[in-house]
Structures are given as C-alpha cells and as structure tokens.
C-alpha cells in the first residue's frame, strides 16, 4: 500500500492563485467591460478611470453573489481598495497581489 503524498508546495500555491483569480473574475470582467465601452482611441488612464467608476457604482456584494465560489469580505475590501489614480496602480498591485 502506498503512503499518501503531501502535495508539493508549488501545487498548493497554484491552487491558491487559481482560486484567487476565479474569485476576482466578475470584478475584472466588470472593470474591463467598462474600459472597453469607451469609443475611439483612449489612453490607459481614461480606460482605468472608466473601469474604476464601474466598480464604484456597482453593488460589489451583489456581483460577488453571482459567482459559484463564495467571495469573502477580504476580497471585496481588496477590490474597493483599487486606487483611482492610475499612477498608484503599480504600488497597489505590488502590495496586494504580487506573489513574486
């Protein structure tokens, strides 16, 4: 009889990141849909402001309930913490999401 193996650490990290990515999906979709709805050539800053505004005017809790996987309050706080100023996005990303 073979002993059960503990999954490698890397495998657990991948599952964690995949779960986080899946949980972010409805918010990312809402953000990108708003950014893509702008007509004509637009700058990154204009597209970000449209996505940011869409997230601020959406009932995030209701959007979270559309997902099969449960979305916790920590994730909602993360989405609410996205900065409006595009110049702050890199620092926000590195602080909250960078796994490197």
PDB file of C-alpha atoms in Angstrom:
ATOM      1  CA  UNK A   1       0.000   0.000   0.000  1.00  0.00           C
ATOM      2  CA  UNK A   2       1.420   3.386  -0.986  1.00  0.00           C
ATOM      3  CA  UNK A   3       1.518   6.156   1.536  1.00  0.00           C
ATOM      4  CA  UNK A   4      -0.405   9.306   0.651  1.00  0.00           C
ATOM      5  CA  UNK A   5       1.892  12.040  -0.526  1.00  0.00           C
ATOM      6  CA  UNK A   6       1.600  15.612   0.577  1.00  0.00           C
ATOM      7  CA  UNK A   7       1.145  17.839  -2.477  1.00  0.00           C
ATOM      8  CA  UNK A   8       4.215  19.883  -3.292  1.00  0.00           C
ATOM      9  CA  UNK A   9       4.210  23.446  -2.015  1.00  0.00           C
ATOM     10  CA  UNK A  10       4.167  24.771  -5.564  1.00  0.00           C
ATOM     11  CA  UNK A  11       0.964  22.854  -6.300  1.00  0.00           C
ATOM     12  CA  UNK A  12      -0.781  24.372  -3.273  1.00  0.00           C
ATOM     13  CA  UNK A  13       0.355  27.839  -4.326  1.00  0.00           C
ATOM     14  CA  UNK A  14      -1.026  27.301  -7.814  1.00  0.00           C
ATOM     15  CA  UNK A  15      -4.394  26.214  -6.411  1.00  0.00           C
ATOM     16  CA  UNK A  16      -4.456  29.265  -4.143  1.00  0.00           C
ATOM     17  CA  UNK A  17      -3.650  31.601  -7.038  1.00  0.00           C
ATOM     18  CA  UNK A  18      -6.221  29.897  -9.266  1.00  0.00           C
ATOM     19  CA  UNK A  19      -8.888  30.317  -6.585  1.00  0.00           C
ATOM     20  CA  UNK A  20      -7.977  33.979  -6.144  1.00  0.00           C
ATOM     21  CA  UNK A  21      -8.096  34.506  -9.897  1.00  0.00           C
ATOM     22  CA  UNK A  22     -11.511  32.836 -10.142  1.00  0.00           C
ATOM     23  CA  UNK A  23     -12.841  34.950  -7.280  1.00  0.00           C
ATOM     24  CA  UNK A  24     -11.642  38.144  -8.993  1.00  0.00           C
ATOM     25  CA  UNK A  25     -13.220  37.192 -12.341  1.00  0.00           C
ATOM     26  CA  UNK A  26     -16.575  39.028 -12.018  1.00  0.00           C
ATOM     27  CA  UNK A  27     -14.863  42.214 -10.864  1.00  0.00           C
ATOM     28  CA  UNK A  28     -12.243  42.074 -13.597  1.00  0.00           C
ATOM     29  CA  UNK A  29     -14.977  41.449 -16.167  1.00  0.00           C
ATOM     30  CA  UNK A  30     -16.965  44.470 -14.938  1.00  0.00           C
ATOM     31  CA  UNK A  31     -13.852  46.679 -14.953  1.00  0.00           C
ATOM     32  CA  UNK A  32     -12.770  45.595 -18.456  1.00  0.00           C
ATOM     33  CA  UNK A  33     -16.288  45.865 -19.910  1.00  0.00           C
ATOM     34  CA  UNK A  34     -16.471  49.486 -18.779  1.00  0.00           C
ATOM     35  CA  UNK A  35     -12.978  50.242 -20.073  1.00  0.00           C
ATOM     36  CA  UNK A  36     -13.793  48.611 -23.418  1.00  0.00           C
ATOM     37  CA  UNK A  37     -17.064  50.509 -23.739  1.00  0.00           C
ATOM     38  CA  UNK A  38     -15.240  53.776 -24.381  1.00  0.00           C
ATOM     39  CA  UNK A  39     -15.480  54.847 -28.010  1.00  0.00           C
ATOM     40  CA  UNK A  40     -12.412  55.723 -30.033  1.00  0.00           C
ATOM     41  CA  UNK A  41      -8.764  55.652 -29.130  1.00  0.00           C
ATOM     42  CA  UNK A  42      -8.375  56.095 -25.393  1.00  0.00           C
ATOM     43  CA  UNK A  43      -5.408  56.256 -23.073  1.00  0.00           C
ATOM     44  CA  UNK A  44      -4.766  53.728 -20.345  1.00  0.00           C
ATOM     45  CA  UNK A  45      -5.659  56.403 -17.809  1.00  0.00           C
ATOM     46  CA  UNK A  46      -9.070  57.031 -19.406  1.00  0.00           C
ATOM     47  CA  UNK A  47      -9.770  53.312 -19.595  1.00  0.00           C
ATOM     48  CA  UNK A  48      -8.739  52.825 -15.956  1.00  0.00           C
ATOM     49  CA  UNK A  49     -10.994  55.657 -14.806  1.00  0.00           C
ATOM     50  CA  UNK A  50     -13.943  54.066 -16.647  1.00  0.00           C
ATOM     51  CA  UNK A  51     -13.232  50.682 -15.042  1.00  0.00           C
ATOM     52  CA  UNK A  52     -12.708  52.275 -11.643  1.00  0.00           C
ATOM     53  CA  UNK A  53     -16.017  54.173 -11.929  1.00  0.00           C
ATOM     54  CA  UNK A  54     -17.823  50.974 -12.922  1.00  0.00           C
ATOM     55  CA  UNK A  55     -16.578  49.201  -9.809  1.00  0.00           C
ATOM     56  CA  UNK A  56     -17.529  52.156  -7.611  1.00  0.00           C
ATOM     57  CA  UNK A  57     -21.072  52.309  -8.984  1.00  0.00           C
ATOM     58  CA  UNK A  58     -21.665  48.541  -8.870  1.00  0.00           C
ATOM     59  CA  UNK A  59     -23.046  46.715  -5.862  1.00  0.00           C
ATOM     60  CA  UNK A  60     -19.937  44.598  -5.332  1.00  0.00           C
ATOM     61  CA  UNK A  61     -21.646  42.304  -2.832  1.00  0.00           C
ATOM     62  CA  UNK A  62     -24.404  41.537  -5.346  1.00  0.00           C
ATOM     63  CA  UNK A  63     -21.822  40.977  -8.071  1.00  0.00           C
ATOM     64  CA  UNK A  64     -19.945  38.589  -5.780  1.00  0.00           C
ATOM     65  CA  UNK A  65     -23.137  36.570  -5.246  1.00  0.00           C
ATOM     66  CA  UNK A  66     -23.270  35.806  -8.988  1.00  0.00           C
ATOM     67  CA  UNK A  67     -20.255  33.543  -8.586  1.00  0.00           C
ATOM     68  CA  UNK A  68     -20.454  29.885  -7.608  1.00  0.00           C
ATOM     69  CA  UNK A  69     -17.429  30.197  -5.343  1.00  0.00           C
ATOM     70  CA  UNK A  70     -18.011  32.171  -2.167  1.00  0.00           C
ATOM     71  CA  UNK A  71     -16.418  35.613  -2.140  1.00  0.00           C
ATOM     72  CA  UNK A  72     -15.285  36.839   1.243  1.00  0.00           C
ATOM     73  CA  UNK A  73     -15.238  40.313   2.665  1.00  0.00           C
ATOM     74  CA  UNK A  74     -11.427  40.411   2.323  1.00  0.00           C
ATOM     75  CA  UNK A  75     -11.747  40.176  -1.440  1.00  0.00           C
ATOM     76  CA  UNK A  76     -14.409  42.881  -1.520  1.00  0.00           C
ATOM     77  CA  UNK A  77     -12.123  45.148   0.532  1.00  0.00           C
ATOM     78  CA  UNK A  78      -9.319  44.426  -1.937  1.00  0.00           C
ATOM     79  CA  UNK A  79     -11.495  45.442  -4.892  1.00  0.00           C
ATOM     80  CA  UNK A  80     -12.664  48.558  -3.053  1.00  0.00           C
ATOM     81  CA  UNK A  81      -9.044  49.496  -2.389  1.00  0.00           C
ATOM     82  CA  UNK A  82      -8.120  49.806  -6.080  1.00  0.00           C
ATOM     83  CA  UNK A  83      -6.781  53.354  -6.428  1.00  0.00           C
ATOM     84  CA  UNK A  84      -8.471  55.845  -8.720  1.00  0.00           C
ATOM     85  CA  UNK A  85      -5.132  57.379  -9.690  1.00  0.00           C
ATOM     86  CA  UNK A  86      -3.568  55.189 -12.394  1.00  0.00           C
ATOM     87  CA  UNK A  87      -0.107  56.259 -11.205  1.00  0.00           C
ATOM     88  CA  UNK A  88      -0.747  54.379  -7.948  1.00  0.00           C
ATOM     89  CA  UNK A  89      -1.718  51.065  -9.573  1.00  0.00           C
ATOM     90  CA  UNK A  90       1.754  49.543  -9.691  1.00  0.00           C
ATOM     91  CA  UNK A  91       2.348  50.135  -5.983  1.00  0.00           C
ATOM     92  CA  UNK A  92      -1.160  48.828  -5.158  1.00  0.00           C
ATOM     93  CA  UNK A  93      -0.603  45.700  -7.248  1.00  0.00           C
ATOM     94  CA  UNK A  94       2.800  45.002  -5.735  1.00  0.00           C
ATOM     95  CA  UNK A  95       1.470  45.487  -2.223  1.00  0.00           C
ATOM     96  CA  UNK A  96      -1.671  43.362  -2.593  1.00  0.00           C
ATOM     97  CA  UNK A  97      -1.207  40.897  -5.429  1.00  0.00           C
ATOM     98  CA  UNK A  98       2.428  40.405  -6.376  1.00  0.00           C
ATOM     99  CA  UNK A  99       3.410  36.889  -5.376  1.00  0.00           C
ATOM    100  CA  UNK A 100       6.980  37.127  -6.663  1.00  0.00           C
TER     101      UNK A 100
END
